[in-house]
Amino acid sequence: MIVLAIDPGPTTCGVVLYDSEAKRVLYSEAAATVAEVIARIDSRAPIGEPQWPLIAIERVQAQGQSGASLLRTSEVVGRCWEAALGRGYRVRLVYRREVLKALDVTGRGSRDAMVRARLIEIHGGHKVAAVGTKKAPGPCYGVSSHAWAALGVAVAAAGGAGEVGL
């Protein structure tokens, strides 16, 4: 299954196009603007394609008092969700806790670092095998920064069930 995964932020998003069967990143971008992400969703019509991609978006969850950044991020989630549904894509909204559970990430410390380490382990066992080099790219070649979080969303969405509609 091909998954376009989005790690939304208030102004930029991490984006990954992931082939879950080949366990390979086809495209990644660490800091795409919200307008670029919406344009990317709008530019590709899934109608008539042999296999529609799944669009997976990390859904925000408030814990206590919500700040302006979290509210703006939730608006970005809504914009991406609406654009994807409007084009006929299958959409799955994934909470961060679902990503952590799917990747079996537990314990204290930086969850982002643990997600990255777990994704490297899944895709080759160590950084050299998972990321590779320019001459010999690995399955996660080109993934950086917020794209790692998007890759976590893709892996969780590909392994999980439950699509979300209006």
Tab-separated table of N, CA and C in Angstrom:
chain	number	residue	atom	x	y	z
A	1	MET	N	0.839	-1.168	0.000
A	1	MET	CA	0.000	0.000	0.000
A	1	MET	C	0.893	1.243	0.000
A	2	ILE	N	0.524	2.215	-0.787
A	2	ILE	CA	1.243	3.485	-0.819
A	2	ILE	C	0.547	4.434	0.153
A	3	VAL	N	1.313	5.042	1.044
A	3	VAL	CA	0.762	5.950	2.051
A	3	VAL	C	1.449	7.302	1.934
A	4	LEU	N	0.659	8.346	1.797
A	4	LEU	CA	1.173	9.706	1.923
A	4	LEU	C	0.899	10.104	3.363
A	5	ALA	N	1.961	10.282	4.144
A	5	ALA	CA	1.815	10.591	5.564
A	5	ALA	C	2.250	12.016	5.833
A	6	ILE	N	1.499	12.678	6.706
A	6	ILE	CA	1.745	14.079	7.017
A	6	ILE	C	1.869	14.248	8.523
A	7	ASP	N	2.972	14.871	8.939
A	7	ASP	CA	3.167	15.283	10.324
A	7	ASP	C	2.927	16.786	10.330
A	8	PRO	N	1.712	17.227	10.687
A	8	PRO	CA	1.378	18.642	10.553
A	8	PRO	C	2.014	19.517	11.620
A	9	GLY	N	2.231	20.739	11.255
A	9	GLY	CA	2.700	21.762	12.176
A	9	GLY	C	1.929	23.031	11.875
A	10	PRO	N	2.101	24.060	12.675
A	10	PRO	CA	1.336	25.292	12.451
A	10	PRO	C	1.683	25.999	11.144
A	11	THR	N	2.928	25.856	10.656
A	11	THR	CA	3.312	26.511	9.402
A	11	THR	C	3.948	25.558	8.397
A	12	THR	N	4.633	24.518	8.867
A	12	THR	CA	5.245	23.542	7.962
A	12	THR	C	4.892	22.132	8.411
A	13	CYS	N	5.040	21.195	7.484
A	13	CYS	CA	4.695	19.799	7.751
A	13	CYS	C	5.814	18.887	7.274
A	14	GLY	N	5.987	17.784	7.976
A	14	GLY	CA	6.827	16.711	7.483
A	14	GLY	C	5.960	15.829	6.597
A	15	VAL	N	6.482	15.431	5.446
A	15	VAL	CA	5.704	14.651	4.482
A	15	VAL	C	6.550	13.467	4.003
A	16	VAL	N	5.909	12.296	3.915
A	16	VAL	CA	6.572	11.101	3.427
A	16	VAL	C	5.599	10.343	2.533
A	17	LEU	N	6.080	9.898	1.393
A	17	LEU	CA	5.345	8.954	0.550
A	17	LEU	C	6.026	7.608	0.763
A	18	TYR	N	5.283	6.645	1.286
A	18	TYR	CA	5.861	5.395	1.771
A	18	TYR	C	5.193	4.193	1.120
A	19	ASP	N	5.984	3.257	0.655
A	19	ASP	CA	5.488	1.993	0.126
A	19	ASP	C	5.595	0.972	1.251
A	20	SER	N	4.457	0.610	1.833
A	20	SER	CA	4.480	-0.273	3.006
A	20	SER	C	4.828	-1.720	2.648
A	21	GLU	N	4.592	-2.122	1.402
A	21	GLU	CA	4.927	-3.493	1.013
A	21	GLU	C	6.435	-3.635	0.794
A	22	ALA	N	7.040	-2.650	0.145
A	22	ALA	CA	8.489	-2.678	-0.083
A	22	ALA	C	9.262	-2.135	1.117
A	23	LYS	N	8.537	-1.563	2.090
A	23	LYS	CA	9.147	-0.907	3.258
A	23	LYS	C	10.219	0.080	2.809
A	24	ARG	N	9.776	1.028	1.974
A	24	ARG	CA	10.711	1.986	1.385
A	24	ARG	C	10.048	3.353	1.262
A	25	VAL	N	10.805	4.386	1.594
A	25	VAL	CA	10.344	5.762	1.423
A	25	VAL	C	10.558	6.135	-0.044
A	26	LEU	N	9.494	6.583	-0.692
A	26	LEU	CA	9.568	6.979	-2.091
A	26	LEU	C	9.882	8.468	-2.235
A	27	TYR	N	9.476	9.251	-1.238
A	27	TYR	CA	9.678	10.703	-1.260
A	27	TYR	C	9.567	11.198	0.166
A	28	SER	N	10.376	12.184	0.513
A	28	SER	CA	10.235	12.799	1.839
A	28	SER	C	10.578	14.273	1.766
A	29	GLU	N	9.948	15.004	2.631
A	29	GLU	CA	10.220	16.433	2.766
A	29	GLU	C	10.064	16.788	4.234
A	30	ALA	N	11.079	17.415	4.792
A	30	ALA	CA	11.091	17.702	6.225
A	30	ALA	C	10.284	18.931	6.606
A	31	ALA	N	10.148	19.889	5.693
A	31	ALA	CA	9.475	21.149	6.051
A	31	ALA	C	8.727	21.732	4.859
A	32	ALA	N	7.690	21.046	4.428
A	32	ALA	CA	6.840	21.565	3.357
A	32	ALA	C	5.863	22.559	3.966
A	33	THR	N	5.622	23.657	3.279
A	33	THR	CA	4.627	24.605	3.785
A	33	THR	C	3.253	23.966	3.679
A	34	VAL	N	2.327	24.485	4.447
A	34	VAL	CA	0.959	23.972	4.428
A	34	VAL	C	0.378	24.105	3.024
A	35	ALA	N	0.638	25.232	2.365
A	35	ALA	CA	0.140	25.441	0.999
A	35	ALA	C	0.711	24.401	0.041
A	36	GLU	N	1.986	24.042	0.197
A	36	GLU	CA	2.599	23.020	-0.652
A	36	GLU	C	1.964	21.650	-0.430
A	37	VAL	N	1.660	21.326	0.826
A	37	VAL	CA	1.040	20.036	1.134
A	37	VAL	C	-0.360	19.972	0.525
A	38	ILE	N	-1.139	21.021	0.679
A	38	ILE	CA	-2.488	21.064	0.108
A	38	ILE	C	-2.415	20.976	-1.414
A	39	ALA	N	-1.480	21.702	-2.023
A	39	ALA	CA	-1.319	21.663	-3.483
A	39	ALA	C	-0.924	20.261	-3.946
A	40	ARG	N	-0.075	19.586	-3.181
A	40	ARG	CA	0.344	18.218	-3.526
A	40	ARG	C	-0.860	17.274	-3.474
A	41	ILE	N	-1.700	17.430	-2.471
A	41	ILE	CA	-2.907	16.601	-2.359
A	41	ILE	C	-3.849	16.909	-3.526
A	42	ASP	N	-4.046	18.185	-3.827
A	42	ASP	CA	-4.973	18.596	-4.890
A	42	ASP	C	-4.491	18.226	-6.282
A	43	SER	N	-3.174	18.175	-6.485
A	43	SER	CA	-2.639	17.991	-7.837
A	43	SER	C	-2.758	16.561	-8.341
A	44	ARG	N	-2.950	15.623	-7.476
A	44	ARG	CA	-2.981	14.224	-7.897
A	44	ARG	C	-4.377	13.662	-7.696
A	45	ALA	N	-5.042	13.336	-8.771
A	45	ALA	CA	-6.390	12.778	-8.702
A	45	ALA	C	-6.314	11.255	-8.656
A	46	PRO	N	-6.812	10.629	-7.601
A	46	PRO	CA	-6.718	9.181	-7.506
A	46	PRO	C	-7.725	8.440	-8.388
A	47	ILE	N	-8.730	9.118	-8.882
A	47	ILE	CA	-9.782	8.456	-9.648
A	47	ILE	C	-9.176	7.810	-10.891
A	48	GLY	N	-9.449	6.530	-11.069
A	48	GLY	CA	-8.948	5.807	-12.229
A	48	GLY	C	-7.595	5.147	-12.023
A	49	GLU	N	-6.925	5.433	-10.926
A	49	GLU	CA	-5.644	4.791	-10.653
A	49	GLU	C	-5.882	3.381	-10.120
A	50	PRO	N	-4.962	2.461	-10.376
A	50	PRO	CA	-5.189	1.086	-9.927
A	50	PRO	C	-5.252	0.949	-8.406
A	51	GLN	N	-4.502	1.747	-7.686
A	51	GLN	CA	-4.516	1.662	-6.229
A	51	GLN	C	-4.445	3.069	-5.650
A	52	TRP	N	-5.479	3.468	-4.995
A	52	TRP	CA	-5.489	4.803	-4.400
A	52	TRP	C	-4.563	4.814	-3.199
A	53	PRO	N	-3.782	5.854	-3.093
A	53	PRO	CA	-2.964	5.956	-1.881
A	53	PRO	C	-3.841	6.292	-0.672
A	54	LEU	N	-3.359	5.864	0.435
A	54	LEU	CA	-3.969	6.236	1.704
A	54	LEU	C	-3.262	7.494	2.177
A	55	ILE	N	-4.000	8.467	2.644
A	55	ILE	CA	-3.383	9.648	3.234
A	55	ILE	C	-3.568	9.538	4.739
A	56	ALA	N	-2.449	9.541	5.451
A	56	ALA	CA	-2.456	9.437	6.903
A	56	ALA	C	-1.955	10.757	7.477
A	57	ILE	N	-2.713	11.291	8.406
A	57	ILE	CA	-2.389	12.589	8.997
A	57	ILE	C	-2.325	12.412	10.509
A	58	GLU	N	-1.239	12.903	11.103
A	58	GLU	CA	-1.150	12.834	12.564
A	58	GLU	C	-2.148	13.822	13.153
A	59	ARG	N	-2.992	13.319	14.014
A	59	ARG	CA	-4.041	14.120	14.637
A	59	ARG	C	-3.540	14.651	15.976
A	60	VAL	N	-3.807	15.908	16.229
A	60	VAL	CA	-3.350	16.502	17.484
A	60	VAL	C	-4.281	16.109	18.613
A	61	GLN	N	-3.716	16.079	19.799
A	61	GLN	CA	-4.497	15.770	20.985
A	61	GLN	C	-4.067	16.711	22.099
A	62	ALA	N	-5.018	17.458	22.605
A	62	ALA	CA	-4.726	18.412	23.673
A	62	ALA	C	-4.525	17.666	24.988
A	63	GLN	N	-3.547	18.123	25.725
A	63	GLN	CA	-3.331	17.590	27.056
A	63	GLN	C	-3.269	18.771	28.000
A	64	GLY	N	-4.407	19.073	28.581
A	64	GLY	CA	-4.486	20.251	29.429
A	64	GLY	C	-4.855	21.471	28.609
A	65	GLN	N	-4.236	22.565	28.918
A	65	GLN	CA	-4.529	23.816	28.239
A	65	GLN	C	-3.871	23.853	26.868
A	66	SER	N	-4.652	24.251	25.857
A	66	SER	CA	-4.133	24.296	24.489
A	66	SER	C	-3.603	25.680	24.163
A	67	GLY	N	-2.440	25.722	23.537
A	67	GLY	CA	-1.854	26.987	23.122
A	67	GLY	C	-2.199	27.293	21.676
A	68	ALA	N	-1.780	28.458	21.235
A	68	ALA	CA	-2.066	28.903	19.870
A	68	ALA	C	-1.457	27.971	18.835
A	69	SER	N	-0.266	27.459	19.089
A	69	SER	CA	0.404	26.569	18.139
A	69	SER	C	-0.398	25.288	17.925
A	70	LEU	N	-0.903	24.714	19.002
A	70	LEU	CA	-1.695	23.497	18.890
A	70	LEU	C	-2.995	23.763	18.133
A	71	LEU	N	-3.604	24.891	18.379
A	71	LEU	CA	-4.840	25.229	17.671
A	71	LEU	C	-4.582	25.437	16.183
A	72	ARG	N	-3.491	26.123	15.840
A	72	ARG	CA	-3.161	26.308	14.420
A	72	ARG	C	-2.846	24.966	13.758
A	73	THR	N	-2.172	24.090	14.482
A	73	THR	CA	-1.868	22.765	13.946
A	73	THR	C	-3.151	21.982	13.693
A	74	SER	N	-4.130	22.088	14.595
A	74	SER	CA	-5.394	21.381	14.385
A	74	SER	C	-6.130	21.931	13.163
A	75	GLU	N	-5.966	23.214	12.880
A	75	GLU	CA	-6.553	23.786	11.662
A	75	GLU	C	-5.882	23.203	10.420
A	76	VAL	N	-4.562	23.007	10.480
A	76	VAL	CA	-3.826	22.409	9.364
A	76	VAL	C	-4.302	20.974	9.135
A	77	VAL	N	-4.510	20.222	10.213
A	77	VAL	CA	-5.035	18.858	10.096
A	77	VAL	C	-6.368	18.889	9.353
A	78	GLY	N	-7.234	19.805	9.737
A	78	GLY	CA	-8.540	19.928	9.094
A	78	GLY	C	-8.440	20.286	7.617
A	79	ARG	N	-7.529	21.198	7.284
A	79	ARG	CA	-7.350	21.587	5.880
A	79	ARG	C	-6.850	20.420	5.043
A	80	CYS	N	-5.876	19.677	5.561
A	80	CYS	CA	-5.345	18.513	4.834
A	80	CYS	C	-6.415	17.434	4.695
A	81	TRP	N	-7.146	17.192	5.749
A	81	TRP	CA	-8.210	16.188	5.760
A	81	TRP	C	-9.274	16.540	4.720
A	82	GLU	N	-9.692	17.784	4.730
A	82	GLU	CA	-10.716	18.238	3.787
A	82	GLU	C	-10.229	18.133	2.338
A	83	ALA	N	-8.995	18.519	2.076
A	83	ALA	CA	-8.445	18.436	0.720
A	83	ALA	C	-8.390	16.983	0.253
A	84	ALA	N	-7.969	16.080	1.133
A	84	ALA	CA	-7.858	14.669	0.770
A	84	ALA	C	-9.227	14.051	0.504
A	85	LEU	N	-10.181	14.317	1.360
A	85	LEU	CA	-11.521	13.767	1.157
A	85	LEU	C	-12.170	14.346	-0.096
A	86	GLY	N	-11.902	15.617	-0.366
A	86	GLY	CA	-12.450	16.261	-1.553
A	86	GLY	C	-11.939	15.653	-2.849
A	87	ARG	N	-10.759	15.057	-2.817
A	87	ARG	CA	-10.182	14.410	-4.006
A	87	ARG	C	-10.504	12.918	-4.058
A	88	GLY	N	-11.206	12.427	-3.064
A	88	GLY	CA	-11.600	11.024	-3.068
A	88	GLY	C	-10.591	10.063	-2.471
A	89	TYR	N	-9.601	10.573	-1.772
A	89	TYR	CA	-8.610	9.709	-1.131
A	89	TYR	C	-9.207	9.036	0.097
A	90	ARG	N	-8.623	7.905	0.444
A	90	ARG	CA	-8.906	7.300	1.743
A	90	ARG	C	-8.043	8.049	2.744
A	91	VAL	N	-8.613	8.368	3.883
A	91	VAL	CA	-7.891	9.161	4.882
A	91	VAL	C	-7.933	8.446	6.223
A	92	ARG	N	-6.804	8.450	6.892
A	92	ARG	CA	-6.736	7.921	8.258
A	92	ARG	C	-6.066	8.952	9.138
A	93	LEU	N	-6.753	9.357	10.193
A	93	LEU	CA	-6.174	10.262	11.183
A	93	LEU	C	-5.579	9.400	12.290
A	94	VAL	N	-4.335	9.677	12.638
A	94	VAL	CA	-3.588	8.842	13.579
A	94	VAL	C	-3.112	9.705	14.741
A	95	TYR	N	-3.468	9.304	15.949
A	95	TYR	CA	-2.959	9.993	17.134
A	95	TYR	C	-1.508	9.585	17.381
A	96	ARG	N	-0.763	10.434	18.033
A	96	ARG	CA	0.641	10.157	18.363
A	96	ARG	C	0.774	8.878	19.188
A	97	ARG	N	-0.165	8.675	20.106
A	97	ARG	CA	-0.093	7.468	20.948
A	97	ARG	C	-0.251	6.199	20.102
A	98	GLU	N	-0.993	6.278	18.982
A	98	GLU	CA	-1.121	5.135	18.075
A	98	GLU	C	0.208	4.851	17.373
A	99	VAL	N	0.918	5.904	17.009
A	99	VAL	CA	2.230	5.749	16.386
A	99	VAL	C	3.177	5.079	17.372
A	100	LEU	N	3.198	5.567	18.600
A	100	LEU	CA	4.083	5.000	19.623
A	100	LEU	C	3.751	3.533	19.882
A	101	LYS	N	2.461	3.216	19.915
A	101	LYS	CA	2.046	1.833	20.151
A	101	LYS	C	2.427	0.940	18.964
A	102	ALA	N	2.181	1.405	17.739
A	102	ALA	CA	2.501	0.616	16.546
A	102	ALA	C	3.994	0.333	16.436
A	103	LEU	N	4.806	1.286	16.875
A	103	LEU	CA	6.261	1.126	16.810
A	103	LEU	C	6.838	0.503	18.075
A	104	ASP	N	5.978	0.245	19.060
A	104	ASP	CA	6.389	-0.325	20.339
A	104	ASP	C	7.433	0.555	21.025
A	105	VAL	N	7.142	1.852	21.069
A	105	VAL	CA	8.022	2.817	21.719
A	105	VAL	C	7.489	3.086	23.123
A	106	THR	N	8.306	2.787	24.120
A	106	THR	CA	7.930	3.032	25.511
A	106	THR	C	9.126	3.597	26.256
A	107	GLY	N	8.870	4.087	27.432
A	107	GLY	CA	9.954	4.564	28.272
A	107	GLY	C	10.048	6.071	28.316
A	108	ARG	N	11.005	6.517	29.092
A	108	ARG	CA	11.211	7.955	29.261
A	108	ARG	C	12.243	8.450	28.259
A	109	GLY	N	12.213	9.750	28.058
A	109	GLY	CA	13.177	10.358	27.153
A	109	GLY	C	12.484	10.987	25.969
A	110	SER	N	13.249	11.349	25.003
A	110	SER	CA	12.724	12.001	23.808
A	110	SER	C	11.993	10.984	22.938
A	111	ARG	N	10.690	11.139	22.864
A	111	ARG	CA	9.893	10.221	22.053
A	111	ARG	C	10.274	10.332	20.580
A	112	ASP	N	10.580	11.551	20.117
A	112	ASP	CA	10.985	11.731	18.721
A	112	ASP	C	12.236	10.918	18.415
A	113	ALA	N	13.208	10.956	19.312
A	113	ALA	CA	14.444	10.193	19.118
A	113	ALA	C	14.165	8.694	19.157
A	114	MET	N	13.257	8.272	20.037
A	114	MET	CA	12.934	6.850	20.124
A	114	MET	C	12.184	6.384	18.874
A	115	VAL	N	11.294	7.222	18.335
A	115	VAL	CA	10.583	6.885	17.099
A	115	VAL	C	11.589	6.740	15.959
A	116	ARG	N	12.511	7.685	15.857
A	116	ARG	CA	13.534	7.635	14.809
A	116	ARG	C	14.369	6.362	14.939
A	117	ALA	N	14.814	6.057	16.145
A	117	ALA	CA	15.631	4.862	16.376
A	117	ALA	C	14.858	3.589	16.018
A	118	ARG	N	13.600	3.543	16.375
A	118	ARG	CA	12.777	2.361	16.078
A	118	ARG	C	12.564	2.210	14.569
A	119	LEU	N	12.340	3.323	13.864
A	119	LEU	CA	12.164	3.272	12.412
A	119	LEU	C	13.448	2.803	11.717
A	120	ILE	N	14.588	3.254	12.222
A	120	ILE	CA	15.875	2.792	11.681
A	120	ILE	C	16.031	1.290	11.921
A	121	GLU	N	15.633	0.838	13.104
A	121	GLU	CA	15.714	-0.586	13.427
A	121	GLU	C	14.813	-1.409	12.496
A	122	ILE	N	13.606	-0.936	12.241
A	122	ILE	CA	12.657	-1.649	11.379
A	122	ILE	C	13.153	-1.724	9.936
A	123	HIS	N	13.812	-0.664	9.500
A	123	HIS	CA	14.199	-0.565	8.091
A	123	HIS	C	15.664	-0.935	7.818
A	124	GLY	N	16.270	-1.684	8.679
A	124	GLY	CA	17.630	-2.118	8.376
A	124	GLY	C	18.470	-2.444	9.585
A	125	GLY	N	18.010	-2.094	10.753
A	125	GLY	CA	18.744	-2.447	11.959
A	125	GLY	C	19.710	-1.397	12.463
A	126	HIS	N	20.364	-0.692	11.553
A	126	HIS	CA	21.269	0.380	11.962
A	126	HIS	C	21.216	1.477	10.906
A	127	LYS	N	21.765	2.635	11.238
A	127	LYS	CA	21.631	3.814	10.381
A	127	LYS	C	22.202	3.603	8.980
A	128	VAL	N	23.335	2.966	8.878
A	128	VAL	CA	23.968	2.775	7.570
A	128	VAL	C	23.058	1.960	6.649
A	129	ALA	N	22.429	0.919	7.174
A	129	ALA	CA	21.548	0.082	6.354
A	129	ALA	C	20.219	0.778	6.065
A	130	ALA	N	19.661	1.473	7.053
A	130	ALA	CA	18.342	2.094	6.890
A	130	ALA	C	18.396	3.353	6.036
A	131	VAL	N	19.367	4.216	6.289
A	131	VAL	CA	19.453	5.486	5.567
A	131	VAL	C	20.343	5.338	4.341
A	132	GLY	N	21.458	4.691	4.501
A	132	GLY	CA	22.374	4.491	3.392
A	132	GLY	C	23.154	5.750	3.046
A	133	THR	N	23.661	5.770	1.816
A	133	THR	CA	24.436	6.899	1.316
A	133	THR	C	23.879	7.319	-0.042
A	134	LYS	N	24.428	8.387	-0.581
A	134	LYS	CA	23.984	8.851	-1.887
A	134	LYS	C	24.233	7.776	-2.956
A	135	LYS	N	25.396	7.119	-2.869
A	135	LYS	CA	25.727	6.058	-3.824
A	135	LYS	C	24.885	4.804	-3.621
A	136	ALA	N	24.573	4.505	-2.377
A	136	ALA	CA	23.805	3.302	-2.043
A	136	ALA	C	22.697	3.665	-1.058
A	137	PRO	N	21.617	4.287	-1.560
A	137	PRO	CA	20.550	4.725	-0.653
A	137	PRO	C	19.811	3.561	-0.004
A	138	GLY	N	19.518	3.729	1.280
A	138	GLY	CA	18.739	2.735	2.000
A	138	GLY	C	17.251	3.049	1.887
A	139	PRO	N	16.408	2.252	2.527
A	139	PRO	CA	14.967	2.448	2.427
A	139	PRO	C	14.471	3.760	3.032
A	140	CYS	N	15.263	4.365	3.893
A	140	CYS	CA	14.873	5.636	4.518
A	140	CYS	C	15.735	6.801	4.039
A	141	TYR	N	16.388	6.648	2.904
A	141	TYR	CA	17.278	7.682	2.402
A	141	TYR	C	16.511	8.988	2.178
A	142	GLY	N	17.065	10.083	2.674
A	142	GLY	CA	16.474	11.396	2.496
A	142	GLY	C	15.543	11.829	3.614
A	143	VAL	N	15.222	10.929	4.522
A	143	VAL	CA	14.322	11.272	5.626
A	143	VAL	C	15.103	12.038	6.679
A	144	SER	N	14.553	13.176	7.091
A	144	SER	CA	15.195	13.983	8.135
A	144	SER	C	14.131	14.751	8.906
A	145	SER	N	14.511	15.247	10.055
A	145	SER	CA	13.686	16.143	10.860
A	145	SER	C	12.242	15.644	10.999
A	146	HIS	N	11.271	16.457	10.611
A	146	HIS	CA	9.860	16.120	10.792
A	146	HIS	C	9.396	15.006	9.861
A	147	ALA	N	10.167	14.683	8.849
A	147	ALA	CA	9.814	13.572	7.978
A	147	ALA	C	9.902	12.242	8.731
A	148	TRP	N	10.755	12.152	9.775
A	148	TRP	CA	10.803	10.937	10.589
A	148	TRP	C	9.465	10.730	11.283
A	149	ALA	N	8.881	11.794	11.810
A	149	ALA	CA	7.569	11.689	12.463
A	149	ALA	C	6.515	11.274	11.441
A	150	ALA	N	6.593	11.828	10.225
A	150	ALA	CA	5.653	11.457	9.167
A	150	ALA	C	5.820	9.982	8.793
A	151	LEU	N	7.055	9.495	8.763
A	151	LEU	CA	7.300	8.084	8.476
A	151	LEU	C	6.678	7.206	9.565
A	152	GLY	N	6.780	7.633	10.806
A	152	GLY	CA	6.126	6.905	11.900
A	152	GLY	C	4.616	6.836	11.696
A	153	VAL	N	4.017	7.923	11.247
A	153	VAL	CA	2.581	7.964	10.955
A	153	VAL	C	2.260	6.994	9.822
A	154	ALA	N	3.103	6.961	8.787
A	154	ALA	CA	2.884	6.061	7.642
A	154	ALA	C	2.930	4.605	8.076
A	155	VAL	N	3.930	4.249	8.858
A	155	VAL	CA	4.076	2.870	9.312
A	155	VAL	C	2.888	2.470	10.192
A	156	ALA	N	2.471	3.353	11.088
A	156	ALA	CA	1.328	3.067	11.955
A	156	ALA	C	0.047	2.938	11.137
A	157	ALA	N	-0.159	3.816	10.179
A	157	ALA	CA	-1.376	3.799	9.365
A	157	ALA	C	-1.432	2.566	8.473
A	158	ALA	N	-0.307	2.161	7.938
A	158	ALA	CA	-0.270	0.996	7.045
A	158	ALA	C	-0.568	-0.287	7.810
A	159	GLY	N	-0.193	-0.312	9.074
A	159	GLY	CA	-0.422	-1.508	9.874
A	159	GLY	C	-1.748	-1.506	10.610
A	160	GLY	N	-2.397	-0.354	10.647
A	160	GLY	CA	-3.638	-0.236	11.387
A	160	GLY	C	-4.860	-0.271	10.497
A	161	ALA	N	-6.012	-0.273	11.128
A	161	ALA	CA	-7.274	-0.269	10.382
A	161	ALA	C	-8.079	0.945	10.782
A	162	GLY	N	-9.121	1.206	10.063
A	162	GLY	CA	-10.026	2.280	10.431
A	162	GLY	C	-9.769	3.553	9.692
A	163	GLU	N	-10.477	3.741	8.591
A	163	GLU	CA	-10.355	4.971	7.831
A	163	GLU	C	-11.391	5.952	8.329
A	164	VAL	N	-11.134	7.213	8.157
A	164	VAL	CA	-12.003	8.238	8.677
A	164	VAL	C	-12.637	8.997	7.521
A	165	GLY	N	-13.915	9.172	7.575
A	165	GLY	CA	-14.638	9.975	6.588
A	165	GLY	C	-15.400	11.081	7.294
A	166	LEU	N	-16.177	11.810	6.548
A	166	LEU	CA	-16.970	12.883	7.164
A	166	LEU	C	-18.202	12.361	7.827
